[in-house]
Amino acid sequence: MAEALRARGVRVTILEPGPGVLHTLVDDDLRPLVEAVLQRHGVIVRRERAVGLDDGPGGAVRSVLTDRGERIGCQLVVLAMGIEPNTDLAVAAKVRPGDTGALAVDDCMRTNLPNVWACGDCVEVRRVIDGKKVYRPLAPTAFRTARVAGHNAARRGRGQPKAFPGVVGAAAVKVFDLEVAGAGLRLDEARDGGFEALAVTVRHWSHVPLLPGARPVHVRLVVERRRGRLLGATCLGERGAALRTDVLVPLLWDGWTVDRIRDLDLIYTPPFAPSLDPLIVAANEAAKRVHP
Ligand SMILES: Cc1cc2nc3c(=O)[nH]c(=O)nc-3n(C[C@H](O)[C@H](O)[C@H](O)COP(=O)(O)OP(=O)(O)OC[C@H]3O[C@@H](n4cnc5c(N)ncnc54)[C@H](O)[C@@H]3O)c2cc1C
């Protein structure tokens, strides 16, 4: 929204009372890069909470009041405060929600009620990295859970039911020219989940820097300290960041270690990737810090 409004010449202020913009996707150490891009494009980010609105004549919004007692003049307010599952209909029918607030389903997408399956944005799913139930309302989760629920509902009682294997939770956003992508756990999530985890961040290049268009790529890997198992990754950059993150998704699924990742023969071709891909450089750095 900020980008679209700036493209139309609208002045934009983001009020972010939490740890920072995109804090569910990006760890602390890379977040300043995101905020710098916003700033460069004229978006003001303020560490304040909106606590009230002032109406002008005719009921149109005139300003936002913040928890610091500031009044920010405006003509439009966009509330972007996260997403919650709308489970009212299902809960009224006695479908049980899980701890996340989304509907609880088993691996076959069955709810607690006979002959009622659920899928998509209203269900919680299993995170493969640690088995925890999480809420990940994203399109791939919706497609994949829908396929399982549909199959099982259509074949009820006949044949082998399909099971949903879970998610690692990969997502990306574009912040003006910056690709911001993450998969698996952030460092704080890994530690909260009981992992003894460390993180390394490297800055490398999208492709050979002598060639035109090469841009820095920042890779952060979250790794289990003792075994070196990859738990999560974040990639940022103006080129080649989002789809590099995708490379790590199957490795997160299969519990690869950074030692194994650094031995991958990823592409080296000057216009596409440097001789050591940023993922290899990051895995090398992480492997040095792993203590068996
Ligand atoms: C602006 C936006 C951008 C997004 N971008 C991305 C992205 O880039 N990548 C990504 O992975 N995900 C993205 N998502 C999330 C993705 O769109 C959702 O995860 C996905 O659409 C969920 O699919 P769903 O079928 O569960 O729900 P929906 O697509 O919301 O479909 C639910 C349907 O149920 C209907 N419905 C609701 N109540 C009733 C009722 N009582 N009776 C009958 N029908 C009803 C609704 O009208 C709707 O058609 C985005 C979401 C939004 C809003």
Coordinates of C-alpha atoms and ligand atoms in Angstrom, one line a residue:
M1 CA 0.0 0.0 0.0
A2 CA 2.8 2.4 0.9
E3 CA 4.5 1.8 -2.4
A4 CA 1.3 2.2 -4.4
L5 CA 0.4 5.5 -2.6
R6 CA 3.9 6.9 -3.0
A7 CA 3.6 6.1 -6.8
R8 CA 0.6 8.4 -6.8
G9 CA 2.6 11.1 -5.0
V10 CA 0.7 10.6 -1.6
R11 CA 2.7 11.3 1.5
V12 CA 2.8 8.2 3.7
T13 CA 3.5 7.6 7.3
I14 CA 3.6 4.1 8.8
L15 CA 2.9 3.9 12.5
E16 CA 4.7 0.7 13.7
P17 CA 4.4 0.2 17.5
G18 CA 6.0 -3.3 17.4
P19 CA 9.6 -4.3 16.9
G20 CA 9.7 -2.8 13.4
V21 CA 8.2 -3.2 9.9
L22 CA 7.9 -6.8 8.6
H23 CA 9.0 -8.1 12.0
T24 CA 7.2 -11.4 11.4
L25 CA 9.4 -12.0 8.3
V26 CA 12.7 -10.3 9.0
D27 CA 15.0 -10.6 12.1
D28 CA 16.3 -7.4 13.8
D29 CA 19.6 -7.2 12.1
L30 CA 18.2 -7.0 8.5
R31 CA 15.2 -4.8 9.4
P32 CA 17.1 -1.5 9.1
L33 CA 17.7 -2.3 5.4
V34 CA 14.0 -2.5 4.9
E35 CA 13.4 0.7 6.8
A36 CA 16.2 2.4 4.8
V37 CA 14.5 1.6 1.6
L38 CA 11.2 2.9 2.9
Q39 CA 12.9 6.1 4.0
R40 CA 14.7 6.5 0.6
H41 CA 11.3 6.4 -1.1
G42 CA 9.9 9.0 1.2
V43 CA 7.9 6.8 3.6
I44 CA 8.1 7.9 7.2
V45 CA 8.2 5.1 9.8
R46 CA 7.3 6.2 13.3
R47 CA 7.6 3.9 16.4
E48 CA 4.2 5.0 17.6
R49 CA 0.8 3.4 18.2
A50 CA -2.3 4.9 16.7
V51 CA -4.8 5.5 19.6
G52 CA -7.5 7.6 18.0
L53 CA -8.8 9.5 15.0
D54 CA -10.1 13.0 14.5
D55 CA -13.0 13.6 12.2
G56 CA -13.4 16.8 10.2
P57 CA -16.6 18.3 8.9
G58 CA -18.7 15.7 7.2
G59 CA -17.1 12.8 9.1
A60 CA -13.9 12.6 6.9
V61 CA -10.8 11.6 8.9
R62 CA -8.5 14.6 9.6
S63 CA -5.8 13.3 11.8
V64 CA -4.5 10.3 13.7
L65 CA -3.6 10.6 17.4
T66 CA -0.6 8.6 18.6
D67 CA 0.3 7.2 22.0
R68 CA 3.0 9.9 22.2
G69 CA 0.3 12.5 22.1
E70 CA 1.2 13.5 18.5
R71 CA -1.4 14.4 16.0
I72 CA -0.6 13.4 12.4
G73 CA -2.7 15.1 9.8
C74 CA -4.1 12.8 7.1
Q75 CA -6.9 12.3 4.6
L76 CA -6.7 8.5 4.5
V77 CA -6.1 5.8 7.1
V78 CA -5.2 2.2 6.2
L79 CA -5.4 -0.4 9.0
A80 CA -2.9 -3.1 8.3
M81 CA -2.8 -5.0 11.6
G82 CA -2.4 -8.6 10.7
I83 CA -4.9 -11.3 9.9
E84 CA -7.2 -13.5 12.0
P85 CA -9.2 -16.4 10.8
N86 CA -12.9 -15.8 10.6
T87 CA -14.2 -19.0 12.3
D88 CA -17.5 -17.7 13.6
L89 CA -19.7 -19.9 11.4
A90 CA -17.7 -23.1 12.1
V91 CA -17.4 -22.4 15.8
A92 CA -21.1 -21.8 16.0
A93 CA -21.5 -25.2 14.5
K94 CA -19.3 -26.6 17.2
V95 CA -16.1 -27.0 15.2
R96 CA -13.2 -26.8 17.6
P97 CA -10.5 -24.1 17.1
G98 CA -6.9 -24.8 18.0
D99 CA -4.5 -22.8 20.2
T100 CA -3.8 -20.4 17.3
G101 CA -7.5 -19.5 17.1
A102 CA -7.8 -21.1 13.6
L103 CA -9.8 -24.3 13.2
A104 CA -8.1 -27.5 14.5
V105 CA -7.9 -30.3 11.9
D106 CA -6.0 -33.5 11.7
D107 CA -3.5 -34.3 8.9
C108 CA -6.5 -35.4 6.7
M109 CA -8.1 -31.9 7.3
R110 CA -10.9 -33.5 9.3
T111 CA -12.4 -31.3 12.0
N112 CA -13.8 -32.7 15.3
L113 CA -17.2 -33.0 13.6
P114 CA -18.0 -36.0 11.5
N115 CA -18.2 -35.2 7.8
V116 CA -16.8 -31.7 8.2
W117 CA -13.4 -30.9 6.6
A118 CA -11.7 -27.5 6.7
C119 CA -8.9 -26.0 4.7
G120 CA -7.3 -22.7 3.7
D121 CA -7.2 -19.5 5.7
C122 CA -9.4 -20.8 8.5
V123 CA -7.3 -23.7 9.6
E124 CA -4.0 -24.1 11.5
V125 CA -1.4 -26.4 10.1
R126 CA 1.7 -28.3 11.3
R127 CA 5.1 -26.6 10.9
V128 CA 7.4 -29.4 9.7
I129 CA 10.5 -28.0 11.3
D130 CA 9.3 -28.5 14.9
G131 CA 5.8 -30.1 14.5
K132 CA 4.1 -27.0 16.1
K133 CA 0.7 -26.0 15.0
V134 CA 0.8 -22.6 13.4
Y135 CA -1.4 -20.2 11.5
R136 CA 0.0 -19.5 8.0
P137 CA -2.7 -18.0 5.9
L138 CA -1.0 -18.1 2.5
A139 CA -2.1 -19.2 -0.9
P140 CA 0.1 -22.3 -1.2
T141 CA -1.3 -23.5 2.2
A142 CA -4.8 -22.9 0.9
F143 CA -4.2 -24.8 -2.4
R144 CA -2.5 -27.7 -0.7
T145 CA -4.9 -28.1 2.2
A146 CA -7.9 -27.7 -0.1
R147 CA -6.6 -30.6 -2.3
V148 CA -6.3 -32.9 0.7
A149 CA -9.7 -31.9 2.2
G150 CA -11.4 -32.2 -1.2
H151 CA -9.9 -35.5 -2.0
N152 CA -10.8 -36.9 1.4
A153 CA -14.3 -35.5 1.5
A154 CA -15.0 -36.9 -2.0
R155 CA -13.7 -40.3 -1.2
R156 CA -15.0 -40.6 2.3
G157 CA -14.7 -44.2 3.5
R158 CA -13.1 -45.4 0.3
G159 CA -9.4 -45.8 -0.4
Q160 CA -6.5 -44.4 1.4
P161 CA -7.0 -40.8 2.8
K162 CA -4.6 -38.1 1.7
A163 CA -2.6 -36.5 4.5
F164 CA -1.3 -32.9 4.6
P165 CA 2.4 -33.0 5.3
G166 CA 2.6 -29.4 6.7
V167 CA 4.4 -26.2 5.9
V168 CA 7.8 -24.6 6.3
G169 CA 6.2 -21.2 5.9
A170 CA 7.9 -19.5 3.0
A171 CA 6.8 -16.0 2.0
A172 CA 8.1 -12.9 0.2
V173 CA 7.2 -9.3 -0.2
K174 CA 8.4 -6.5 -2.4
V175 CA 9.3 -3.3 -0.7
F176 CA 9.8 -0.9 -3.6
D177 CA 12.9 -2.4 -5.3
L178 CA 13.8 -4.7 -2.5
E179 CA 12.9 -8.4 -2.5
V180 CA 12.3 -9.6 1.1
A181 CA 11.8 -13.3 1.6
G182 CA 11.9 -15.7 4.5
A183 CA 11.3 -19.4 5.1
G184 CA 11.3 -21.5 8.3
L185 CA 12.0 -19.9 11.7
R186 CA 13.4 -16.6 12.6
L187 CA 16.0 -16.7 15.4
D188 CA 13.6 -15.6 18.1
E189 CA 11.0 -18.2 16.9
A190 CA 13.7 -20.9 16.9
R191 CA 14.7 -20.1 20.5
D192 CA 11.2 -19.8 21.7
G193 CA 10.6 -23.2 20.2
G194 CA 13.3 -24.7 22.4
F195 CA 16.1 -24.9 19.8
E196 CA 19.6 -23.9 20.8
A197 CA 20.0 -21.8 17.7
L198 CA 22.4 -19.3 16.2
A199 CA 22.2 -17.0 13.2
V200 CA 24.7 -15.7 10.7
T201 CA 24.2 -13.0 8.2
V202 CA 26.3 -12.4 5.1
R203 CA 26.3 -9.8 2.3
H204 CA 27.2 -11.1 -1.1
W205 CA 26.2 -10.4 -4.7
S206 CA 23.3 -11.4 -6.9
H207 CA 25.8 -12.2 -9.7
V208 CA 29.3 -11.4 -10.6
P209 CA 29.8 -7.8 -9.5
L210 CA 31.8 -6.8 -12.6
L211 CA 28.7 -7.3 -14.7
P212 CA 25.9 -4.6 -15.0
G213 CA 23.0 -4.9 -12.6
A214 CA 24.8 -6.8 -9.9
R215 CA 23.2 -6.0 -6.5
P216 CA 24.0 -7.0 -2.9
V217 CA 22.1 -10.0 -1.5
H218 CA 21.9 -10.4 2.2
V219 CA 21.4 -13.9 3.5
R220 CA 20.6 -14.8 7.1
L221 CA 20.6 -18.4 8.1
V222 CA 19.2 -19.6 11.4
V223 CA 20.9 -22.9 12.4
E224 CA 20.8 -25.4 15.2
R225 CA 24.0 -24.8 17.1
R226 CA 25.1 -28.4 17.7
R227 CA 24.1 -30.3 14.5
G228 CA 24.1 -27.4 12.1
R229 CA 20.6 -28.2 10.9
L230 CA 19.0 -25.3 8.9
L231 CA 16.0 -23.9 10.8
G232 CA 15.2 -20.8 8.8
A233 CA 16.5 -18.3 6.3
T234 CA 15.9 -14.7 5.2
C235 CA 17.1 -13.2 1.9
L236 CA 17.0 -9.5 1.0
G237 CA 18.2 -7.8 -2.1
E238 CA 17.1 -6.0 -5.2
R239 CA 17.8 -9.0 -7.3
G240 CA 17.8 -12.7 -6.8
A241 CA 16.7 -12.7 -3.2
A242 CA 13.2 -14.2 -3.3
L243 CA 13.8 -17.2 -5.5
R244 CA 17.1 -18.0 -3.7
T245 CA 15.0 -18.4 -0.6
D246 CA 12.9 -21.0 -2.5
V247 CA 16.1 -23.0 -3.0
L248 CA 16.2 -23.5 0.7
V249 CA 12.6 -24.6 1.1
P250 CA 13.1 -28.3 0.3
L251 CA 16.3 -28.3 2.4
L252 CA 14.3 -27.1 5.4
W253 CA 11.7 -29.8 4.7
D254 CA 14.4 -32.4 4.7
G255 CA 16.4 -31.1 7.7
W256 CA 19.6 -30.4 5.8
T257 CA 22.7 -29.2 7.7
V258 CA 24.7 -26.2 6.6
D259 CA 27.7 -28.5 6.2
R260 CA 25.7 -30.3 3.5
I261 CA 24.3 -27.1 2.0
R262 CA 27.8 -25.6 1.5
D263 CA 28.7 -28.6 -0.6
L264 CA 25.9 -28.1 -3.1
D265 CA 27.0 -27.4 -6.7
L266 CA 24.7 -24.4 -7.2
I267 CA 25.0 -22.5 -10.5
Y268 CA 27.9 -20.3 -11.2
T269 CA 27.3 -18.3 -14.3
P270 CA 28.4 -14.6 -14.2
P271 CA 25.1 -13.0 -15.3
F272 CA 23.1 -15.2 -12.9
A273 CA 25.3 -16.0 -9.8
P274 CA 28.8 -15.4 -8.5
S275 CA 31.3 -18.3 -8.3
L276 CA 30.2 -18.9 -4.7
D277 CA 26.5 -18.3 -4.5
P278 CA 25.3 -16.1 -1.5
L279 CA 23.7 -19.3 -0.1
I280 CA 27.0 -21.1 -0.1
V281 CA 28.8 -18.2 1.4
A282 CA 26.2 -18.1 4.2
A283 CA 26.3 -21.8 4.8
N284 CA 30.1 -21.7 5.0
E285 CA 29.9 -18.9 7.6
A286 CA 27.3 -20.8 9.6
A287 CA 29.3 -24.1 9.4
K288 CA 32.2 -22.3 11.1
R289 CA 30.0 -21.4 14.0
V290 CA 28.4 -24.9 14.6
H291 CA 29.8 -26.7 17.6
P292 CA 29.1 -30.5 17.6
Ligands
LIG1 C1 -4.4 -8.5 -0.7 C2 -3.9 -9.9 -0.5 C3 -2.8 -10.3 -1.1 C4 -2.3 -11.6 -0.9 N1 -1.1 -12.0 -1.5 C5 -0.7 -13.2 -1.3 C6 0.6 -13.6 -1.9 O1 1.2 -12.9 -2.6 N2 1.0 -14.9 -1.7 C7 0.3 -15.8 -0.9 O2 0.7 -16.9 -0.7 N3 -0.9 -15.4 -0.3 C8 -1.4 -14.2 -0.5 N4 -2.6 -13.8 0.1 C9 -3.3 -14.8 0.9 C10 -4.1 -15.7 0.0 O3 -4.9 -14.9 -0.9 C11 -5.0 -16.5 0.9 O4 -4.2 -17.3 1.8 C12 -5.9 -17.5 0.1 O5 -6.7 -16.8 -0.8 C13 -6.8 -18.2 1.1 O6 -7.7 -19.0 0.3 P1 -9.0 -19.5 0.9 O7 -9.7 -20.3 -0.1 O8 -8.8 -20.2 2.3 O9 -9.8 -18.2 1.3 P2 -10.4 -17.1 0.3 O10 -9.6 -17.0 -1.0 O11 -10.6 -15.9 1.1 O12 -11.8 -17.7 -0.1 C14 -12.8 -17.9 0.8 C15 -14.2 -17.8 0.0 O13 -15.2 -18.1 0.9 C16 -16.3 -17.2 0.7 N5 -17.1 -17.2 1.9 C17 -16.9 -16.6 3.1 N6 -17.9 -16.8 3.9 C18 -18.8 -17.6 3.3 C19 -20.1 -18.1 3.6 N7 -20.6 -17.9 4.8 N8 -20.7 -18.8 2.7 C20 -20.2 -19.1 1.4 N9 -19.0 -18.6 1.1 C21 -18.3 -17.8 2.0 C22 -15.6 -15.9 0.4 O14 -16.4 -15.0 -0.3 C23 -14.4 -16.4 -0.5 O15 -14.7 -16.4 -1.8 C24 -3.0 -12.5 -0.1 C25 -4.2 -12.1 0.5 C26 -4.7 -10.8 0.3 C27 -6.0 -10.4 0.9

